[in-house]
mmCIF file of C-alpha atoms and ligand atoms in Angstrom:
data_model
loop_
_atom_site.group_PDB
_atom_site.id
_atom_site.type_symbol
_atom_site.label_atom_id
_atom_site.label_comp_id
_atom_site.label_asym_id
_atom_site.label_seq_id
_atom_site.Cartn_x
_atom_site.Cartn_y
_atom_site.Cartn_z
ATOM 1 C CA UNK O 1 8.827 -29.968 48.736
ATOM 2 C CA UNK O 2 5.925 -29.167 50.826
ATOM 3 C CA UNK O 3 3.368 -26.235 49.871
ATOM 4 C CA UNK O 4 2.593 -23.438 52.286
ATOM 5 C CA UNK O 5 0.358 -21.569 50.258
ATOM 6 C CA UNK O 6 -2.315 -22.618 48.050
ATOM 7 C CA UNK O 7 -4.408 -20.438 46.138
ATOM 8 C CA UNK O 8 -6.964 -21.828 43.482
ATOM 9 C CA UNK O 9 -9.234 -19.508 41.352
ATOM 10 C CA UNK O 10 -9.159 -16.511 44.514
ATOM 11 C CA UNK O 11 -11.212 -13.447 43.891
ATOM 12 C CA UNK O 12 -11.901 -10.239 45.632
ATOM 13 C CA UNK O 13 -14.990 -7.545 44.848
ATOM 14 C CA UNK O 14 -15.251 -4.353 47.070
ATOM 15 C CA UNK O 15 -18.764 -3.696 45.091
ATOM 16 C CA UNK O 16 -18.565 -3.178 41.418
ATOM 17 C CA UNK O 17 -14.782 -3.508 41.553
ATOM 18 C CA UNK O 18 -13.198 -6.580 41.240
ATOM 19 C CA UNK O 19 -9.650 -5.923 42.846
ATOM 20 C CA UNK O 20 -8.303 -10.068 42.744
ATOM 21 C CA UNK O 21 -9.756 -11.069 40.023
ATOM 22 C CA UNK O 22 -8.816 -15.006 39.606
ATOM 23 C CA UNK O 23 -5.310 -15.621 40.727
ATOM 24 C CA UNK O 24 -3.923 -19.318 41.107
ATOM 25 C CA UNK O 25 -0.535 -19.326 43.603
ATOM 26 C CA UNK O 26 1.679 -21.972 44.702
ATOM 27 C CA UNK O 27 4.437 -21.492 47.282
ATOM 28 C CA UNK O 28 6.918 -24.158 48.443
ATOM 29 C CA UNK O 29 8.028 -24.213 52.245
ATOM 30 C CA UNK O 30 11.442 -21.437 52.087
ATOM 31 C CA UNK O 31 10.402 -19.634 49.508
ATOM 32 C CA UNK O 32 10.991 -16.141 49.342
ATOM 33 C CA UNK O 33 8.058 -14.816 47.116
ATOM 34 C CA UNK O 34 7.451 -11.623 45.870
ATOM 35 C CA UNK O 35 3.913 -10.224 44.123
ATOM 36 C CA UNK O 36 5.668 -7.406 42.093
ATOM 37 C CA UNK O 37 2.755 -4.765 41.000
ATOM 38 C CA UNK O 38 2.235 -0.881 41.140
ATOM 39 C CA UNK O 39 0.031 0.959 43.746
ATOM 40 C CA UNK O 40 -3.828 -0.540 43.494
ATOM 41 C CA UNK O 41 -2.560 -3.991 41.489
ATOM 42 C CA UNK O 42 -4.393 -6.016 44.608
ATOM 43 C CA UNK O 43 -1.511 -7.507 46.629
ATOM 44 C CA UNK O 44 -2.082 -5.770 49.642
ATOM 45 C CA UNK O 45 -6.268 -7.284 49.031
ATOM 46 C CA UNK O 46 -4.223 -10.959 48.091
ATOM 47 C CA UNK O 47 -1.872 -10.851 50.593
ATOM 48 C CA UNK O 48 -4.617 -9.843 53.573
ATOM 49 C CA UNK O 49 -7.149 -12.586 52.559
ATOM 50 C CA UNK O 50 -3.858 -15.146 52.886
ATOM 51 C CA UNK O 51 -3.578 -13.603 56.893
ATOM 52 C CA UNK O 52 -6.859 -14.006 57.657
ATOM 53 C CA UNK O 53 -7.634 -10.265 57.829
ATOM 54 C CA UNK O 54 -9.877 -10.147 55.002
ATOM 55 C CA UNK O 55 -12.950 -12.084 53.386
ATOM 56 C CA UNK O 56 -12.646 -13.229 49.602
ATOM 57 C CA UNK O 57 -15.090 -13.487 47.964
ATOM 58 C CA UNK O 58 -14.459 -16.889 46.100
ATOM 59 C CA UNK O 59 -11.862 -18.984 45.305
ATOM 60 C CA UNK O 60 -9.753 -21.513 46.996
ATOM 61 C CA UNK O 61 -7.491 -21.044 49.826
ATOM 62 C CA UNK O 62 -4.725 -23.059 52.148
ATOM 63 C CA UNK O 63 -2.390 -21.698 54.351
ATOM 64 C CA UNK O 64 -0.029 -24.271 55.994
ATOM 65 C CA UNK O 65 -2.391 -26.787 55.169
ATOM 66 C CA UNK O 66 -5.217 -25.073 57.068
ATOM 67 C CA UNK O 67 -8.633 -23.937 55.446
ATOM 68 C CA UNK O 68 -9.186 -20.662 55.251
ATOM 69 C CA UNK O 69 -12.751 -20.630 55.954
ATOM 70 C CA UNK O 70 -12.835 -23.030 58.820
ATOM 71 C CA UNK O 71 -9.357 -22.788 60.183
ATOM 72 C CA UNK O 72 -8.408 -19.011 60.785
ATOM 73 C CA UNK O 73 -7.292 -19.642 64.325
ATOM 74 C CA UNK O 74 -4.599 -22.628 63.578
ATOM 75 C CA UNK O 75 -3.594 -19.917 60.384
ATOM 76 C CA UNK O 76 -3.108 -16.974 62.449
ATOM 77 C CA UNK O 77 -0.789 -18.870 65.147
ATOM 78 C CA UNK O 78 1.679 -19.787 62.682
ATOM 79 C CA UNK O 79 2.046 -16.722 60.503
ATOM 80 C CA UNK O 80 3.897 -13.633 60.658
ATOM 81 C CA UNK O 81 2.790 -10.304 59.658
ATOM 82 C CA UNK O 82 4.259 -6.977 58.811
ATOM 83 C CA UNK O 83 1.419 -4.842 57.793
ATOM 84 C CA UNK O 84 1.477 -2.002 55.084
ATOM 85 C CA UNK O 85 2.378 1.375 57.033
ATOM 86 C CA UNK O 86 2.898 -1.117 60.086
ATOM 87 C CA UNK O 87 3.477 1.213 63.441
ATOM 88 C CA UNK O 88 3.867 0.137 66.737
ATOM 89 C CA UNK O 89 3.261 2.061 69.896
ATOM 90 C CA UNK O 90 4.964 5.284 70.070
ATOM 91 C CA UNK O 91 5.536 5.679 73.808
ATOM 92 C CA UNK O 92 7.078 1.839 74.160
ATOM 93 C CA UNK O 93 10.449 0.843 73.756
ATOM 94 C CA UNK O 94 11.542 -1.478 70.744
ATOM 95 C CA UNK O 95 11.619 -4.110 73.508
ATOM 96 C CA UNK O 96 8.612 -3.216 75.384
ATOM 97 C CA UNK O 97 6.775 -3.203 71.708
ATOM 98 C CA UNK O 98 7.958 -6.873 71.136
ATOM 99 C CA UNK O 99 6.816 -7.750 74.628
ATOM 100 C CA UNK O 100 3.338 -6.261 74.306
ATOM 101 C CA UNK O 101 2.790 -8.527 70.570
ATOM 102 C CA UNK O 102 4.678 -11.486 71.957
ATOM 103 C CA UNK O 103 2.338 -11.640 75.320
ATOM 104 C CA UNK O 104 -0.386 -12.166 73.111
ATOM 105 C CA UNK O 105 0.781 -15.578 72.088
ATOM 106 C CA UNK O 106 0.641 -18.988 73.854
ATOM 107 C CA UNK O 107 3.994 -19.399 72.525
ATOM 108 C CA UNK O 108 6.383 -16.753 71.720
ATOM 109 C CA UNK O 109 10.298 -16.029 70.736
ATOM 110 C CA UNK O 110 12.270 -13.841 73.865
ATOM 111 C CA UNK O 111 12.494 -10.062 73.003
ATOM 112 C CA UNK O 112 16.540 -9.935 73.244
ATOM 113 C CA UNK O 113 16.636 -12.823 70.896
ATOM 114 C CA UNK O 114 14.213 -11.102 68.000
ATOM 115 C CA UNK O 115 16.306 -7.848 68.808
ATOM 116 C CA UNK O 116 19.304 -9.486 67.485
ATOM 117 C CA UNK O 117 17.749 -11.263 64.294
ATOM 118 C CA UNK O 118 17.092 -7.737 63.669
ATOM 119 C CA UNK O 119 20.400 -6.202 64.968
ATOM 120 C CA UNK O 120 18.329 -3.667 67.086
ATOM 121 C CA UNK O 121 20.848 -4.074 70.206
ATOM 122 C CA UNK O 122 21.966 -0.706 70.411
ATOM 123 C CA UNK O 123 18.238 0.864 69.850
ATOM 124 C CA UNK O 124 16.834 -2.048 72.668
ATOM 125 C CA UNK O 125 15.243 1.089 75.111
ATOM 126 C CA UNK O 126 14.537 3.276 72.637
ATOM 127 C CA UNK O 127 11.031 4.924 72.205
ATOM 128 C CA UNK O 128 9.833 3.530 69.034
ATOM 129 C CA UNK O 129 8.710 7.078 67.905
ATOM 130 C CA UNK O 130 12.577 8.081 68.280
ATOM 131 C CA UNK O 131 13.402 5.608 65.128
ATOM 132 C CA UNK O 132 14.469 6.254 61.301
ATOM 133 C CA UNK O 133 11.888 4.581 59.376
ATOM 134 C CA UNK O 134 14.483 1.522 58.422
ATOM 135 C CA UNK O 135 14.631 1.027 62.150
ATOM 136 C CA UNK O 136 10.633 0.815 62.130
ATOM 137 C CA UNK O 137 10.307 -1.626 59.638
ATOM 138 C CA UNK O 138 13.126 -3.758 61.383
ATOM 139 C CA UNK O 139 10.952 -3.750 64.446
ATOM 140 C CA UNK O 140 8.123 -4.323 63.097
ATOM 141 C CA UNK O 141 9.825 -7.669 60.711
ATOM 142 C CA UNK O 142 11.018 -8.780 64.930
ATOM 143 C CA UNK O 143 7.442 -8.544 65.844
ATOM 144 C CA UNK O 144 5.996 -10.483 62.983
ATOM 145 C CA UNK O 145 8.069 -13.115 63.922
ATOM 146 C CA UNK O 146 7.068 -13.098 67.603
ATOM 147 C CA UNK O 147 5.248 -16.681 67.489
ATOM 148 C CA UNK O 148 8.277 -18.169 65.659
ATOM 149 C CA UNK O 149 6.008 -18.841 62.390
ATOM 150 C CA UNK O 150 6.996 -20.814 59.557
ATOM 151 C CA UNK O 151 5.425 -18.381 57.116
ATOM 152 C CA UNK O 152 5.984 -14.473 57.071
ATOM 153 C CA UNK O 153 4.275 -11.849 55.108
ATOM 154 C CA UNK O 154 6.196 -8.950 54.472
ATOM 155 C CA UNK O 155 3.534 -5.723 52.721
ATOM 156 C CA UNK O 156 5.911 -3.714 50.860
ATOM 157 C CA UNK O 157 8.379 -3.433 53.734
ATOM 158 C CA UNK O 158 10.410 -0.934 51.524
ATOM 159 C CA UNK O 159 8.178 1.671 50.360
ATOM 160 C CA UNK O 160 9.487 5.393 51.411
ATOM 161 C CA UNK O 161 12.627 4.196 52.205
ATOM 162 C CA UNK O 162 16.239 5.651 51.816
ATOM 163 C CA UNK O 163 18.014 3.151 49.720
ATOM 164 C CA UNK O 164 20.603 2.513 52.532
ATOM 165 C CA UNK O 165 17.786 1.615 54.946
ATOM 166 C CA UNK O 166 16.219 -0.504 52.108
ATOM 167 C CA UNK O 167 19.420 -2.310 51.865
ATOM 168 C CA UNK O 168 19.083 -2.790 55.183
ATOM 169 C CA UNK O 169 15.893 -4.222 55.506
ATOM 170 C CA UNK O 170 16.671 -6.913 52.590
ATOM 171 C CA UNK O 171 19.786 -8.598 54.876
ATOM 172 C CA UNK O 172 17.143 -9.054 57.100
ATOM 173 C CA UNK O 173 15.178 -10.699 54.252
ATOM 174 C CA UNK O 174 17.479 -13.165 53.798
ATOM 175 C CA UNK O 175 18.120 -14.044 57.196
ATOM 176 C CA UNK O 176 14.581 -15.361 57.308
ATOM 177 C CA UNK O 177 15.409 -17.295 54.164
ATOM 178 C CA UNK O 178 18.755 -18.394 55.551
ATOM 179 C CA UNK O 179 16.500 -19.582 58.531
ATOM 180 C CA UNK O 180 14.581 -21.328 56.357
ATOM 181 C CA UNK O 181 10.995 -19.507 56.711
ATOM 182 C CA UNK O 182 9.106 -18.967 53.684
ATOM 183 C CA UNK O 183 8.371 -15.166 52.802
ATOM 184 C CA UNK O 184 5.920 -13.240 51.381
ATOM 185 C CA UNK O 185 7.155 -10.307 49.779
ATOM 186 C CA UNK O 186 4.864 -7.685 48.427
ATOM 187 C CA UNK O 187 6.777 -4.587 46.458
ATOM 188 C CA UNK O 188 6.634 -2.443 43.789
ATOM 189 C CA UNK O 189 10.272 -2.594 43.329
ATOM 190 C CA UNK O 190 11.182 -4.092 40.448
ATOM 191 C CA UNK O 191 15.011 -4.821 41.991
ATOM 192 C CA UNK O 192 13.555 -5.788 45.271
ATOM 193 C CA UNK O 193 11.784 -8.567 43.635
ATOM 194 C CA UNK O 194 14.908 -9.236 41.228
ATOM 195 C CA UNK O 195 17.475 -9.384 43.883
ATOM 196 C CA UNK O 196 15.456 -11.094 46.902
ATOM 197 C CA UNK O 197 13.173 -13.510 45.231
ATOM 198 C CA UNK O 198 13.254 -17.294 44.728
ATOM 199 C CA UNK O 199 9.851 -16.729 42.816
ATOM 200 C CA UNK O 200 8.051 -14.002 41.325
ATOM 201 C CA UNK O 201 4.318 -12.924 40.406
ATOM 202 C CA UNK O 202 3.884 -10.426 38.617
ATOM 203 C CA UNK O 203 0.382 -8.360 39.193
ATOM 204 C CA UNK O 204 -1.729 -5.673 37.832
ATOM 205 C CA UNK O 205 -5.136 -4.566 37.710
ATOM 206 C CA UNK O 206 -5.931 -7.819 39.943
ATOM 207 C CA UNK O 207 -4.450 -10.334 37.627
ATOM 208 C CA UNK O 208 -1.112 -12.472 37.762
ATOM 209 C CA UNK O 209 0.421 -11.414 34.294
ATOM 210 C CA UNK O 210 3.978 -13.575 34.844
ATOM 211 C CA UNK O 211 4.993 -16.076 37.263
ATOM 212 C CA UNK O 212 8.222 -17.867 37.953
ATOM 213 C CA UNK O 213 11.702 -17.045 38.880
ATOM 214 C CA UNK O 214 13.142 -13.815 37.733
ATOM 215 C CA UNK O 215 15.487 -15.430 34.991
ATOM 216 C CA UNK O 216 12.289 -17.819 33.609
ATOM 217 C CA UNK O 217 10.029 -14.314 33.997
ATOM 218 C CA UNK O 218 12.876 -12.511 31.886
ATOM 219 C CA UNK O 219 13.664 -15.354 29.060
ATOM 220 C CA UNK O 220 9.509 -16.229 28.319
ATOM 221 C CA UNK O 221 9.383 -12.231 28.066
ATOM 222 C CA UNK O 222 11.922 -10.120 28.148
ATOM 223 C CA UNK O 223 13.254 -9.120 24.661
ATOM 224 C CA UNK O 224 16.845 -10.029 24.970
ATOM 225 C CA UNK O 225 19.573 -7.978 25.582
ATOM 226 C CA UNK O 226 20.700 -4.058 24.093
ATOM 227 C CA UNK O 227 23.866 -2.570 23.424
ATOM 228 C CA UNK O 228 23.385 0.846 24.508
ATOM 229 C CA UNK O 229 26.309 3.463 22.845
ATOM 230 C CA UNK O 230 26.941 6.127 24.671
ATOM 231 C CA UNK O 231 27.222 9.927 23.103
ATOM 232 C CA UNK O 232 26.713 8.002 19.498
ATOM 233 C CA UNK O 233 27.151 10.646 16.943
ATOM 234 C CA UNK O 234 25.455 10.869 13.877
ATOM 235 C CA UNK O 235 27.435 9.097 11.829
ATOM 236 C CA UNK O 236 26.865 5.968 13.804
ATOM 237 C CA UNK O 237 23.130 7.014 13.695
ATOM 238 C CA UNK O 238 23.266 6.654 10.100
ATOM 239 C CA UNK O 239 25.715 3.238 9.977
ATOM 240 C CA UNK O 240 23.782 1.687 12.376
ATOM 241 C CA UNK O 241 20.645 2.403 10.690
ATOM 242 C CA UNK O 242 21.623 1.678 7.034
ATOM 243 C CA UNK O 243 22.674 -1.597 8.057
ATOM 244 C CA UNK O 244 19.068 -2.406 9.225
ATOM 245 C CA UNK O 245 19.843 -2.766 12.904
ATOM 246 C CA UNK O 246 16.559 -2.089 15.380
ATOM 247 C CA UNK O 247 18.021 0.704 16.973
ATOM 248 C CA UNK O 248 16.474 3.854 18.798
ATOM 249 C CA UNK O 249 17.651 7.364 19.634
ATOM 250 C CA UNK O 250 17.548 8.232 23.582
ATOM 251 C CA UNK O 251 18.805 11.249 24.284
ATOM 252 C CA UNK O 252 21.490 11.193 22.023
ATOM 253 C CA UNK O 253 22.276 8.264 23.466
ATOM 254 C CA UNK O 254 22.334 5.017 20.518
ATOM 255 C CA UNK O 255 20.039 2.110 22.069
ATOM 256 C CA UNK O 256 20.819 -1.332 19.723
ATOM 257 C CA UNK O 257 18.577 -4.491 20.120
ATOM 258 C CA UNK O 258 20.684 -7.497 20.077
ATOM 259 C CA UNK O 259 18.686 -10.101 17.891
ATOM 260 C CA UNK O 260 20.735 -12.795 17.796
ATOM 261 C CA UNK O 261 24.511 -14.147 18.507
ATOM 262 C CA UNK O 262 26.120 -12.280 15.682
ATOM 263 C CA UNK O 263 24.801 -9.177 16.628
ATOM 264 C CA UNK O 264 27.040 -7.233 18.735
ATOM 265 C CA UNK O 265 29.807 -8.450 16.258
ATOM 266 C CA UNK O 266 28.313 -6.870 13.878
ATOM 267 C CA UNK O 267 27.166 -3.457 15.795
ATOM 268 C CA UNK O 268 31.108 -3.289 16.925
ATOM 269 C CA UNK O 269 32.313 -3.683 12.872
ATOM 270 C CA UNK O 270 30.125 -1.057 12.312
ATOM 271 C CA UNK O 271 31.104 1.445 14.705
ATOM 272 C CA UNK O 272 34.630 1.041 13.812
ATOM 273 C CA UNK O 273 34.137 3.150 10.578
ATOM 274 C CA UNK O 274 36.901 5.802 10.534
ATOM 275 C CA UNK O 275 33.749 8.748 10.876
ATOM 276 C CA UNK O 276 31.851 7.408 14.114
ATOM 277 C CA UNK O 277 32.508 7.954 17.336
ATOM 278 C CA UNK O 278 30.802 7.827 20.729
ATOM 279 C CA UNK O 279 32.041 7.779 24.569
ATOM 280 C CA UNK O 280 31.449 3.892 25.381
ATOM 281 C CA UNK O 281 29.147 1.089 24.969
ATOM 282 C CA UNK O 282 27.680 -0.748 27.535
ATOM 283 C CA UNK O 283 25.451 -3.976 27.257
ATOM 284 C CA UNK O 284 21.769 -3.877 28.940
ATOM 285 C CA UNK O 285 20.074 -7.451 29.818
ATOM 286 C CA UNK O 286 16.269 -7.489 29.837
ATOM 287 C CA UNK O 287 14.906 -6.646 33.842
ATOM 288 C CA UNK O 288 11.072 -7.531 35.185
ATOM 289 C CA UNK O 289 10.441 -3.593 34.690
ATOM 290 C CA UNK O 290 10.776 -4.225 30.511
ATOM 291 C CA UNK O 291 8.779 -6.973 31.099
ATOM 292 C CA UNK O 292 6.429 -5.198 32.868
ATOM 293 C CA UNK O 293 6.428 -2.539 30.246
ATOM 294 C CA UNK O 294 6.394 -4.872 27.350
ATOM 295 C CA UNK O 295 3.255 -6.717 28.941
ATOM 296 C CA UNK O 296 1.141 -3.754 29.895
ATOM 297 C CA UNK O 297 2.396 -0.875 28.209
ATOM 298 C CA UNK O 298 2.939 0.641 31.357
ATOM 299 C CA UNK O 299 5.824 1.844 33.712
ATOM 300 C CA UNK O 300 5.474 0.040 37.004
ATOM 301 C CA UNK O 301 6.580 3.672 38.463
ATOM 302 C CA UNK O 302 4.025 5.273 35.694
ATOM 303 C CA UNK O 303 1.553 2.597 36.538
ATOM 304 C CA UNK O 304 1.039 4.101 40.148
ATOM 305 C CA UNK O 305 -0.331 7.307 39.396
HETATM 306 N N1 LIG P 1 -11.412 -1.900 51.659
HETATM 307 C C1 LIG P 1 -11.538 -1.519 50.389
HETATM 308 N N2 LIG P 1 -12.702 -1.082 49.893
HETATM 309 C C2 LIG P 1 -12.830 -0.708 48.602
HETATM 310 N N3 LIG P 1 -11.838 -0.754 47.691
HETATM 311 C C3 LIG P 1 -10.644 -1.187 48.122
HETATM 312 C C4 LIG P 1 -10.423 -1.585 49.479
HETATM 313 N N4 LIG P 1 -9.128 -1.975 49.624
HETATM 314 C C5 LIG P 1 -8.574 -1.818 48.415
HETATM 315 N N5 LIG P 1 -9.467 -1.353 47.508
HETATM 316 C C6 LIG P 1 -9.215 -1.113 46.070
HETATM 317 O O1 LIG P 1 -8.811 -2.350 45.509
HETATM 318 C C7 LIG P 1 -7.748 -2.170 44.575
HETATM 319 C C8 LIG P 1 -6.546 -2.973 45.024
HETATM 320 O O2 LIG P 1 -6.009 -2.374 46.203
HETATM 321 P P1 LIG P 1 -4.830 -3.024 47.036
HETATM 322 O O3 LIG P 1 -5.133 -4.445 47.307
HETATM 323 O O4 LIG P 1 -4.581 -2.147 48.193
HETATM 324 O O5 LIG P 1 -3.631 -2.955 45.982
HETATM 325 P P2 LIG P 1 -2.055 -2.807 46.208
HETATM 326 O O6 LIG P 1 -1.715 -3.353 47.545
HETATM 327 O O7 LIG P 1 -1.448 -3.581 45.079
HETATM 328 O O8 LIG P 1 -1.745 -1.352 46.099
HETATM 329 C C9 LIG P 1 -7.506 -0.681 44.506
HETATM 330 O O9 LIG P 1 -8.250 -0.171 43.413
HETATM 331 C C10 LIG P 1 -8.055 -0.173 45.817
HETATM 332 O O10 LIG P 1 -8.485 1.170 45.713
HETATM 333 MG MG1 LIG P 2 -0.665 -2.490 49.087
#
């Protein structure tokens, strides 16, 4: 498979902070791939040295083949970008906003045709300023794809969204995968990643912490699976407890760790004693936030602040 993106040994210092601080990146031609991080991590720093819009300040980087150094003009022809807190122009139509970015390539996609990758029909002559913000961020995915690029960077095209509108915005994620472009995806939601990606990095305080797809990410460090018991009372406290099962109260709520195979039979032949009871058990997999967690000893959410 071909590689679009190359990164060797990158690094980024605004002063005395180093906000990349030697990441190594690899992405195959339609990939989706997501840097998964809280606010401050240093995707937005990554991702803008990849478009050409920043200056490292060492390292190693190829974009479609192209060196970054010496070849920003063949680079910034072929990508796509959706800025973070993209806006367009407030007084232009979604079609007169494509237009005005498509104009300013030698060769560029037709607005009507854009409009319907991002099934804007019905909002074609509307003022931009007149849009939800999931209608934003769909024009602004058409525009980054103006110069019908191979590669598309996508900086957190989520945030502040209404989960309908983010739901929204991810169909039109996989269109560009089902159309075979390679994406960028920056977030710092940990199902965005999960659901969209093909591959995942996983970033904080300017480092790559995990990398690979979300199952490989989840088996090298998530901590298995956990039966979580619903409204356990204490008896099953006690049971589950005097049997030497790692098990935690939440909220009155029993939380089991599944060590091995045998397990959850076990956990089940316990609660069956005639005193327990509880409202219903549920079984929890491992998910890139307890990775997260278990890696930093941080909430991504907590991480942000
Ligand atoms: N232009 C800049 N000058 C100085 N510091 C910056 C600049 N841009 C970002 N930073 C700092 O670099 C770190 C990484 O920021 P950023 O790349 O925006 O992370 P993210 O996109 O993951 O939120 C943060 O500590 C941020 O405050
Ligand atoms: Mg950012």
């Amino acid at each position: 498979m071909e590689t679009v993106i190359e990164v060797k040994g990158l690094v980024k210092e605004y002063g005395k902070l180093r906000a990349v601080d030697n990441i190594d990146l690899e992405v195959k031609a339609g990939e989706v791939y997501s840097i998964l991080g809280p606010n401050g991590a240093g995707k937005t720093t990554s991702v803008e040295i990849m478009e050409c819009l920043r200056i490292k300040t060492s390292g190693e980087v190829r974009i479609l083949g192209y060196d970054i150094d010496k070849e920003q003009r063949e680079i910034r022809k072929r990508i796509g970008v959706l800025p973070q807190s993209f806006n367009a122009f407030e007084y232009l139509t979604v079609k007169e906003n494509i237009d005005y970015f498509g104009d300013l390539f030698d060769r560029r996609l037709g607005a009507d045709e854009l409009i319907e990758a991002v099934q804007l029909q019905e909002k074609r002559n509307v003022w931009f300023m007149n849009l939800s913000g999931g209608l934003k961020q769909r024009v602004g995915v058409a525009i980054s794809m103006v110069n019908d690029p191979e590669l598309i960077f996508l900086d957190e095209p989520t945030t502040e969204l209404d989960p309908k509108a983010r739901r929204e915005v991810w169909e039109v994620i996989r269109d560009l995968k089902s159309k075979n472009k390679t994406v960028i995806l920056t977030t710092h939601y940990m199902e965005e990643a999960e659901i969209l990606s093909d591959r995942v990095a996983i970033m904080d305080d300017g480092r790559f912490i995990a990398m690979g797809t979300p199952r490989e990410i989840i088996d090298r460090h998530g901590s298995g699976s956990t039966c979580v018991v619903k409204a356990a009372n204490d008896a099953a406290l006690q049971a589950v407890k005097g049997a030497g099962m790692d098990s935690e109260n939440k909220d009155g709520d029993l939380w089991v760790r599944l060590e091995n195979k045998g397990s959850l039979a076990r956990l089940v032949n316990l609660l069956s004693a005639g005193e327990v009871s509880y409202d219903e058990m549920l079984i929890k997999g491992s998910t890139l936030e307890d990775v997260f967690l278990k890696l930093t000893g941080k909430k991504l959410a907590e991480a942000e602040a």
